[in-house]
mmCIF file of C-alpha atoms in Angstrom:
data_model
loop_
_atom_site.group_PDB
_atom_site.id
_atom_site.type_symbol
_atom_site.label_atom_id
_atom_site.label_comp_id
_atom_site.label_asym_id
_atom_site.label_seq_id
_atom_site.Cartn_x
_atom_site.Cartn_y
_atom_site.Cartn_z
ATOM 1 C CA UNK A 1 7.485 18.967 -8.572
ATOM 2 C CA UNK A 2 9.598 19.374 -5.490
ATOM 3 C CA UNK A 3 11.511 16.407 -3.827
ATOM 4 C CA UNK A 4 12.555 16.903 0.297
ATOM 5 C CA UNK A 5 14.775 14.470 1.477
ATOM 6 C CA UNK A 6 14.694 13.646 5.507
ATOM 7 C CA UNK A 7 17.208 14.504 7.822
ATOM 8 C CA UNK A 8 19.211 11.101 7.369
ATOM 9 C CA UNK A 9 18.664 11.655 3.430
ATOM 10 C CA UNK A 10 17.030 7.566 3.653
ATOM 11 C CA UNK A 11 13.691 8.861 3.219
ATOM 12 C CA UNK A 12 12.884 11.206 0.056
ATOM 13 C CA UNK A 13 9.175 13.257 -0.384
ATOM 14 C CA UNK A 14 8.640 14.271 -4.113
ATOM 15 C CA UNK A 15 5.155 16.366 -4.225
ATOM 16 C CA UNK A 16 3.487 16.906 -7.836
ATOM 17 C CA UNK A 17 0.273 18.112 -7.293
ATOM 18 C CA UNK A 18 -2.204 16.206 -5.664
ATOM 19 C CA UNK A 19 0.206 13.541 -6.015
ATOM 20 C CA UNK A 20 2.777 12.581 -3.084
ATOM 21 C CA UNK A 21 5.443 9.794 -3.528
ATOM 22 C CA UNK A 22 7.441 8.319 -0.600
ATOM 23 C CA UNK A 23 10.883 6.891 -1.698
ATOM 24 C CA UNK A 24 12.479 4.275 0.814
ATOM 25 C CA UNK A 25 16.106 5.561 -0.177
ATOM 26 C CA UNK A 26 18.479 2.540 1.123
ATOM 27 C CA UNK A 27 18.891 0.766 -1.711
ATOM 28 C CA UNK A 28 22.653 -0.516 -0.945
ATOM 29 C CA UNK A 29 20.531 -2.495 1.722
ATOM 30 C CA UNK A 30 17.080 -3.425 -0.497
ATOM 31 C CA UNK A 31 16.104 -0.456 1.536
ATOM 32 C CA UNK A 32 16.181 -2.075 4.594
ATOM 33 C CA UNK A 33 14.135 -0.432 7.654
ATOM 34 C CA UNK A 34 16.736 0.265 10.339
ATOM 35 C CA UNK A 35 15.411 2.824 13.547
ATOM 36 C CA UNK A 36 16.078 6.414 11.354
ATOM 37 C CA UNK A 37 14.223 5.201 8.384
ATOM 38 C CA UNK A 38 11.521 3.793 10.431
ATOM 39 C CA UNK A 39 11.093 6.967 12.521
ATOM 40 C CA UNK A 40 11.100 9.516 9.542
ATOM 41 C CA UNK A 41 8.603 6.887 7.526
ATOM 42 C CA UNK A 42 6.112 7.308 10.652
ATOM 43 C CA UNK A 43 6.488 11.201 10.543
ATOM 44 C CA UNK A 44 6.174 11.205 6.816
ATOM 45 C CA UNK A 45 2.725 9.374 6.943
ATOM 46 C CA UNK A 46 1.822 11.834 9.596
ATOM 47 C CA UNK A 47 2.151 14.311 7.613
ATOM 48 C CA UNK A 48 0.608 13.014 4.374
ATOM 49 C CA UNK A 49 -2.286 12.269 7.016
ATOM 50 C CA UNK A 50 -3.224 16.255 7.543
ATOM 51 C CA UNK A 51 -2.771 17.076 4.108
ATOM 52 C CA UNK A 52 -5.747 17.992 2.698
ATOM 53 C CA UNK A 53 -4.091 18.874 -1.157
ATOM 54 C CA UNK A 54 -3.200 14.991 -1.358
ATOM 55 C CA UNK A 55 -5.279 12.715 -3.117
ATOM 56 C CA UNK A 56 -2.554 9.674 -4.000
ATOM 57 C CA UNK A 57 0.129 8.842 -2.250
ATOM 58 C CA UNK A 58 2.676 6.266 -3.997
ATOM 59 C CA UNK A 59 4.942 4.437 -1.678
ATOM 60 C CA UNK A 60 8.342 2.509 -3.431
ATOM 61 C CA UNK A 61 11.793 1.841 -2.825
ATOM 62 C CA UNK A 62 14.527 3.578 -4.284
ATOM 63 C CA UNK A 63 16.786 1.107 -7.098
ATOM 64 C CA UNK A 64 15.400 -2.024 -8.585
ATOM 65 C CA UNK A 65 14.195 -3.101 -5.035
ATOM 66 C CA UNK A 66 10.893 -2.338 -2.733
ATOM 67 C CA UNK A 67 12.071 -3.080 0.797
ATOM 68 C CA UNK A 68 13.353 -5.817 2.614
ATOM 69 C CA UNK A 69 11.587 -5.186 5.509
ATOM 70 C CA UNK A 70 13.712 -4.892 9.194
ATOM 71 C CA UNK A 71 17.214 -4.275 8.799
ATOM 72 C CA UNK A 72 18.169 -7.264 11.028
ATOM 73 C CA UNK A 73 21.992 -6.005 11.258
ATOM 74 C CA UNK A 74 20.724 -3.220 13.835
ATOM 75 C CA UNK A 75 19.098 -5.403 15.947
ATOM 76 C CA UNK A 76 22.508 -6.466 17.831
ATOM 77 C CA UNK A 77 22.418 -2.501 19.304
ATOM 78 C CA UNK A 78 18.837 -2.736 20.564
ATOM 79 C CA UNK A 79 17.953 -2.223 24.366
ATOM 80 C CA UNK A 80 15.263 -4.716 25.397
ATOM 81 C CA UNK A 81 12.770 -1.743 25.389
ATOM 82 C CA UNK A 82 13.247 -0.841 22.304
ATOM 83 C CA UNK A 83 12.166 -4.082 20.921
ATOM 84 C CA UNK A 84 8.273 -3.145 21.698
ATOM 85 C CA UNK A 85 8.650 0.592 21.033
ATOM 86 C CA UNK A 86 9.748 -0.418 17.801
ATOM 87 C CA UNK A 87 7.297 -2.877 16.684
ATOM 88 C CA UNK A 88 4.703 -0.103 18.529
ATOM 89 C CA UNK A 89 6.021 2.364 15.854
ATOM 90 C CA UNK A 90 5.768 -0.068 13.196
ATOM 91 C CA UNK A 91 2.386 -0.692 13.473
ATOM 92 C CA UNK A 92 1.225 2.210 13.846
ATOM 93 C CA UNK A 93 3.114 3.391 10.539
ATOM 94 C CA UNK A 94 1.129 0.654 9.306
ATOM 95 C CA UNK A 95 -2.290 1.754 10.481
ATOM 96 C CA UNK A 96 -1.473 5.192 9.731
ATOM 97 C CA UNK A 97 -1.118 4.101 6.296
ATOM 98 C CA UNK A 98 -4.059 2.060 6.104
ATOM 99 C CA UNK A 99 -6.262 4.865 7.615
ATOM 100 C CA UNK A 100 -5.144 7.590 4.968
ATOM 101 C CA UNK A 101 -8.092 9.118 3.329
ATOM 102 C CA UNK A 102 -5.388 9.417 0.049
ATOM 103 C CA UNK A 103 -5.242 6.312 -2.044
ATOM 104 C CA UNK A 104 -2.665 4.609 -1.953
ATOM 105 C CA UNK A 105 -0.513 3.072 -4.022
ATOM 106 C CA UNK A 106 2.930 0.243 -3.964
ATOM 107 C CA UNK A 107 4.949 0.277 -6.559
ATOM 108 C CA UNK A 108 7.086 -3.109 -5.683
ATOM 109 C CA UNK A 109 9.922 -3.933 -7.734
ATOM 110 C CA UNK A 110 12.739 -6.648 -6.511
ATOM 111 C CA UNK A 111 12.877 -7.536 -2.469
ATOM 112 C CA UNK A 112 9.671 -7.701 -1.009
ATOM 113 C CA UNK A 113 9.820 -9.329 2.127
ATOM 114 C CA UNK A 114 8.796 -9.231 5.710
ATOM 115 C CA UNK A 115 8.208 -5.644 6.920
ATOM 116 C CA UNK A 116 7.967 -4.465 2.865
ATOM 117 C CA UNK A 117 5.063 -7.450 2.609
ATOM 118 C CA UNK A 118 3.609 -5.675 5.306
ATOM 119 C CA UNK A 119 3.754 -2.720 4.422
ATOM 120 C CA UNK A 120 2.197 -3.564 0.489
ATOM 121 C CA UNK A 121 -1.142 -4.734 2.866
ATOM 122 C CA UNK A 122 -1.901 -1.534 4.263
ATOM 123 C CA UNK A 123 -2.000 -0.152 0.709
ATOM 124 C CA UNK A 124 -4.868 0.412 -1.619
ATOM 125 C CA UNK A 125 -3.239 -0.698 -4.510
ATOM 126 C CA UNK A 126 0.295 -2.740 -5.503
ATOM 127 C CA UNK A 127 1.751 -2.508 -9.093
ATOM 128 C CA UNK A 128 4.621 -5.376 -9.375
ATOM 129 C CA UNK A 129 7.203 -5.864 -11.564
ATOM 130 C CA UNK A 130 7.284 -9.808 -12.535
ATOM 131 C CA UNK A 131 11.042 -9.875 -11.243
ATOM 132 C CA UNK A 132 9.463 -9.253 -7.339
ATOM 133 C CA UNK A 133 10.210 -11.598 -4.881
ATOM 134 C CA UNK A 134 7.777 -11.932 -2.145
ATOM 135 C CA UNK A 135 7.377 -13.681 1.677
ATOM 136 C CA UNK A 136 7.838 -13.654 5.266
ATOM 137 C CA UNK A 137 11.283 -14.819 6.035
ATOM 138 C CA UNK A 138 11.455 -13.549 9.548
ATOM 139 C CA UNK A 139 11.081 -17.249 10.947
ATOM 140 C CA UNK A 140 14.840 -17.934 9.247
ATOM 141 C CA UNK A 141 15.884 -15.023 11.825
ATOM 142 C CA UNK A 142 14.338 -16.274 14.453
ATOM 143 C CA UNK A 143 12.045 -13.016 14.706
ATOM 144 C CA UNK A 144 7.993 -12.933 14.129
ATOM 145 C CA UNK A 145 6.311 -10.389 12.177
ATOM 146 C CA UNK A 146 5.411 -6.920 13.762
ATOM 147 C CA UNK A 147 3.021 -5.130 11.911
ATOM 148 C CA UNK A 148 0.500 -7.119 9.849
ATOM 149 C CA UNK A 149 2.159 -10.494 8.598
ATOM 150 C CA UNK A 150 0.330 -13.039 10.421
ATOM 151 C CA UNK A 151 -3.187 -11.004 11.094
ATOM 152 C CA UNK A 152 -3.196 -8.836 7.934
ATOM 153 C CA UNK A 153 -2.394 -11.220 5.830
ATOM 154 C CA UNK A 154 -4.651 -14.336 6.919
ATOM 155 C CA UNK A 155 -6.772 -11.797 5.740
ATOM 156 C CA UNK A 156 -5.850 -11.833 2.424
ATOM 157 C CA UNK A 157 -4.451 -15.324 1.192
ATOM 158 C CA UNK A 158 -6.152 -17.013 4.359
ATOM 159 C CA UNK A 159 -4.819 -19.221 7.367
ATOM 160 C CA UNK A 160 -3.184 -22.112 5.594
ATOM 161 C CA UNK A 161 -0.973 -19.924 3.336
ATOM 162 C CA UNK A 162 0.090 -17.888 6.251
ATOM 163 C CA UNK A 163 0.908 -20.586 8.248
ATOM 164 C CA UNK A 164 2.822 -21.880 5.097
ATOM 165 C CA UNK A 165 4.606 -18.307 3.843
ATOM 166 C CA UNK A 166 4.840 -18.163 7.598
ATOM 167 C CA UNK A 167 6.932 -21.145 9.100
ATOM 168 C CA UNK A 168 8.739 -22.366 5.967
ATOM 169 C CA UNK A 169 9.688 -18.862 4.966
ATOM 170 C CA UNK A 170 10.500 -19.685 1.660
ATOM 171 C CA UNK A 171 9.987 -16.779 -1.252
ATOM 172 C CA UNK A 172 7.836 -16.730 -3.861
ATOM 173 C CA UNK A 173 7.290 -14.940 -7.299
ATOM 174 C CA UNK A 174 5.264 -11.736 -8.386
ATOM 175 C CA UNK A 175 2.454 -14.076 -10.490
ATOM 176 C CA UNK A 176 2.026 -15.504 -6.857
ATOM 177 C CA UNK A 177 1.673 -12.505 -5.023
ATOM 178 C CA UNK A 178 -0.880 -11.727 -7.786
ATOM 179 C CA UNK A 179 -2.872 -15.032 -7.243
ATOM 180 C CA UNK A 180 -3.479 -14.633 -3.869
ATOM 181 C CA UNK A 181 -4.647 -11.120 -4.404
ATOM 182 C CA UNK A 182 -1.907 -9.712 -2.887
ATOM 183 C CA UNK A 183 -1.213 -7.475 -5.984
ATOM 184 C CA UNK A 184 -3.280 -5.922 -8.229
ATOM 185 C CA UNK A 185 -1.077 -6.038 -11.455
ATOM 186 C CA UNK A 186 2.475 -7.708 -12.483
ATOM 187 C CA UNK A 187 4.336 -5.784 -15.276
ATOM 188 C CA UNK A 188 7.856 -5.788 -16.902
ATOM 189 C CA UNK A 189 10.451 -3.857 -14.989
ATOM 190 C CA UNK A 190 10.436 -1.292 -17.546
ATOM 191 C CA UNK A 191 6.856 -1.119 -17.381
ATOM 192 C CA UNK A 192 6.492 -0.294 -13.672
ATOM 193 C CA UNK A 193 6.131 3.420 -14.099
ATOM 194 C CA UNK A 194 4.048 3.872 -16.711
ATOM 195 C CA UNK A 195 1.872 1.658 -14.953
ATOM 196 C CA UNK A 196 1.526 3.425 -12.103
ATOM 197 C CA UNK A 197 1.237 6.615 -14.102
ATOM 198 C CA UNK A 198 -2.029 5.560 -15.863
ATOM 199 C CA UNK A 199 -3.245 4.045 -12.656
ATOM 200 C CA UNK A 200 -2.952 7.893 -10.883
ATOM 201 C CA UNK A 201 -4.423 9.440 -13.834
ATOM 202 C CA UNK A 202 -7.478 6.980 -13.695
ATOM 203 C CA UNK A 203 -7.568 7.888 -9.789
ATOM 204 C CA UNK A 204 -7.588 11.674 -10.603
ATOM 205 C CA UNK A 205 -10.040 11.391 -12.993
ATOM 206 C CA UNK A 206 -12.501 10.817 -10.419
ATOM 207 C CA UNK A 207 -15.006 12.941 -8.118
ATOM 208 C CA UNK A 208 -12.413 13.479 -4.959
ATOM 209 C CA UNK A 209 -15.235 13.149 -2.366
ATOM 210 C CA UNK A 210 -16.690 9.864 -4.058
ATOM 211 C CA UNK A 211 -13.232 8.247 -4.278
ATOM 212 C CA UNK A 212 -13.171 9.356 -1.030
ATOM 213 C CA UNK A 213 -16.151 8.087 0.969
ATOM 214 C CA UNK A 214 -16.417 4.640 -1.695
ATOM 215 C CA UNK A 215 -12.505 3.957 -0.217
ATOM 216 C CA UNK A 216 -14.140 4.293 3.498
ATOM 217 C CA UNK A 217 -17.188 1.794 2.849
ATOM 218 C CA UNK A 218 -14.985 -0.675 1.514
ATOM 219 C CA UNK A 219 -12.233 -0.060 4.557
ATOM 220 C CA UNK A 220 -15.031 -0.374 7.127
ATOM 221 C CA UNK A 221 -16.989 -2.501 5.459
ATOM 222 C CA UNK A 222 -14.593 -5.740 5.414
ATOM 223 C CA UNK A 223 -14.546 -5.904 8.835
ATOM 224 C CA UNK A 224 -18.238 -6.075 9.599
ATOM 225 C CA UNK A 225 -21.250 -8.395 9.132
ATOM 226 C CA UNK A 226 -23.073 -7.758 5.723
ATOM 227 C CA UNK A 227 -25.966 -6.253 7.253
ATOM 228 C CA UNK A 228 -24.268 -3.761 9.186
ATOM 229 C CA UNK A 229 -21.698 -3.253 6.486
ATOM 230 C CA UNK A 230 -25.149 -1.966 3.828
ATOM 231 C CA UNK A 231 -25.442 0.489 6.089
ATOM 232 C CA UNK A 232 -22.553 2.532 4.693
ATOM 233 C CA UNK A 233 -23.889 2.390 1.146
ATOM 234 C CA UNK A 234 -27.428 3.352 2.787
ATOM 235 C CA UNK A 235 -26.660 6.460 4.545
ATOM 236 C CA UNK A 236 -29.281 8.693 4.702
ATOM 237 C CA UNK A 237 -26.945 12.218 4.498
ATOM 238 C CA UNK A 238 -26.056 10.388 1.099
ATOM 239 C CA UNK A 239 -28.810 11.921 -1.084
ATOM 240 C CA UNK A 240 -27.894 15.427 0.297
ATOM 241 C CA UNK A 241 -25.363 15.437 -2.583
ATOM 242 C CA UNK A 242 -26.102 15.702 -6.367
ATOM 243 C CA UNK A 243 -22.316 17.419 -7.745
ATOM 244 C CA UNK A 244 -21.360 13.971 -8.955
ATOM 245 C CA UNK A 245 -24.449 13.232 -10.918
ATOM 246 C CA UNK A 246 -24.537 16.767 -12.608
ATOM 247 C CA UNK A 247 -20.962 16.883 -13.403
ATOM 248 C CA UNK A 248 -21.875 13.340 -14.916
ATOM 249 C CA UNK A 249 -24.204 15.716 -17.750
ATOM 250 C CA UNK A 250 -20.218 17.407 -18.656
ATOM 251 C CA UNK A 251 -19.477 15.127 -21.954
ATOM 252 C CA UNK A 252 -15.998 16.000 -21.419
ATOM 253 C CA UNK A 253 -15.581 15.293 -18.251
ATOM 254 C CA UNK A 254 -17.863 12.279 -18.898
ATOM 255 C CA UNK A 255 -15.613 11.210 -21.789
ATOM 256 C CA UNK A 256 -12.516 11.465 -19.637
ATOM 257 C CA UNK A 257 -14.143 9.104 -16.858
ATOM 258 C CA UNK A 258 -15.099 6.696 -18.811
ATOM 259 C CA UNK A 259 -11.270 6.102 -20.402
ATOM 260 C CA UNK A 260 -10.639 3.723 -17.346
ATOM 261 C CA UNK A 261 -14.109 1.429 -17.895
ATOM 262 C CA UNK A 262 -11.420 -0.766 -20.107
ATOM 263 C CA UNK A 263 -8.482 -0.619 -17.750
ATOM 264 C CA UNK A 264 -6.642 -3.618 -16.937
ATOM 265 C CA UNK A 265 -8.741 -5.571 -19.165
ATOM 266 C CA UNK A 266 -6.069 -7.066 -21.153
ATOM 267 C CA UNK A 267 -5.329 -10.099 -19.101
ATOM 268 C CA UNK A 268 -7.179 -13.321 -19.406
ATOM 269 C CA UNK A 269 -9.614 -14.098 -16.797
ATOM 270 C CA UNK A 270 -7.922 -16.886 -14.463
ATOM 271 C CA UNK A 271 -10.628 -19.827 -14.214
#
């Protein structure tokens, strides 16, 4: 495992494998995105993007935090062009991130607000500590979301709660996030890890190509009709390929795939 630390030192790169993590290192600020941080985050995703050895990429904050989105302190030293080339940048960290052919993972513990929100919707996956605290408080600076918090996330939770998270501003708790599907799993502090861990293993457990291509129908597929979106899953170059259903007749390998067909079954199914 090596970890390489960006020229400012607020972004580190730890590399284990097929496994890349991506530590927002300002945690005297909640890890607050000010211009350097932003920069070396969009040249880090770049990166990850032509890297063909990476097959999960985990994305967290360094201390008990996540991110706290824009740090609002630098905004006093911005030119009035830099105000769109920033939120330009910003989104397309954003899309970057949501385009990855990785998975992708957001481990969120502590702040996450505004721009670290945004930043959890462009991910595949979000493990949360049950100490998180979540929203869009950009309103209470007067400042609007750049990258994702009003269309991105009317996606998720829907109009009226983004109008709501939106225009009040007012925070809101991990088993929230979690009801509104904006995390997959809320754990103790202690816990967050581990969690992750398992999570990673279950990822690498699986047929790269088919995690692959089943993480670009589902990507492409939410933004289409239902008819056209059956066309992904009925692809004729798709019965060109058989690897996955003969390494399926490997009772090891069989064994160690089907570990995960009980995972996260432990919580009670919300009615």
């Amino acid at each position: 495992m090596t970890t390489t630390p960006s020229p400012s030192g607020k972004l580190l790169i730890t590399k284990a494998g097929p496994v890349t993590t991506v530590i927002l290192n300002r945690p005297e600020c909640h890890n607050a995105l000010d211009k350097e941080l932003s920069k070396e985050l969009n040249l880090a995703m770049k990166e990850i993007e032509t890297d063909r050895e990476c097959r999960v990429v985990i994305l967290r904050g360094a201390g008990e935090t996540f991110c706290a989105g824009d740090d609002v302190k630098g905004f006093a030293t911005f030119e009035p062009e830099d105000v769109l080339w920033e939120i330009r940048m910003y989104q397309q960290t954003a899309n970057l991130i949501d385009n990855l052919v990785p998975v992708t993972i957001a481990a969120v513990d502590g702040v996450c607000t505004g721009g670290g929100l945004e930043l959890t919707l462009v991910c595949d996956f979000v493990v949360a500590t049950d100490r998180s605290r979540w929203g869009m408080p950009e309103i209470n600076w007067d400042i609007t979301p750049g990258w994702g918090g009003t269309g991105r996330l009317s996606k998720f939770v829907g109009r009226r709660k983004t109008k709501e998270w939106n225009l009040i501003g007012a925070l809101f708790d991990a088993h929230t996030a979690e009801h509104y599907d904006l995390a997959n799993r809320v754990v103790a502090p202690e816990r967050l890890d581990a969690e992750v861990g398992e999570l990673v293993d279950a990822i690498l457990a699986k047929d790269a190509k088919t995690v692959t291509t089943t993480k670009y129908f589902i990507d492409k597929a939410a933004d289409l009709d239902m008819y056209s979106s059956m066309f992904f899953e009925g692809a004729p170059q798709r019965g060109t390929d058989q690897t996955g259903i003969l390494a399926f007749a490997d009772p090891e390998l069989r064994a160690k795939r089907h570990k995960s067909r009980d995972f996260w079954q432990d919580r009670q199914t919300v009615v």
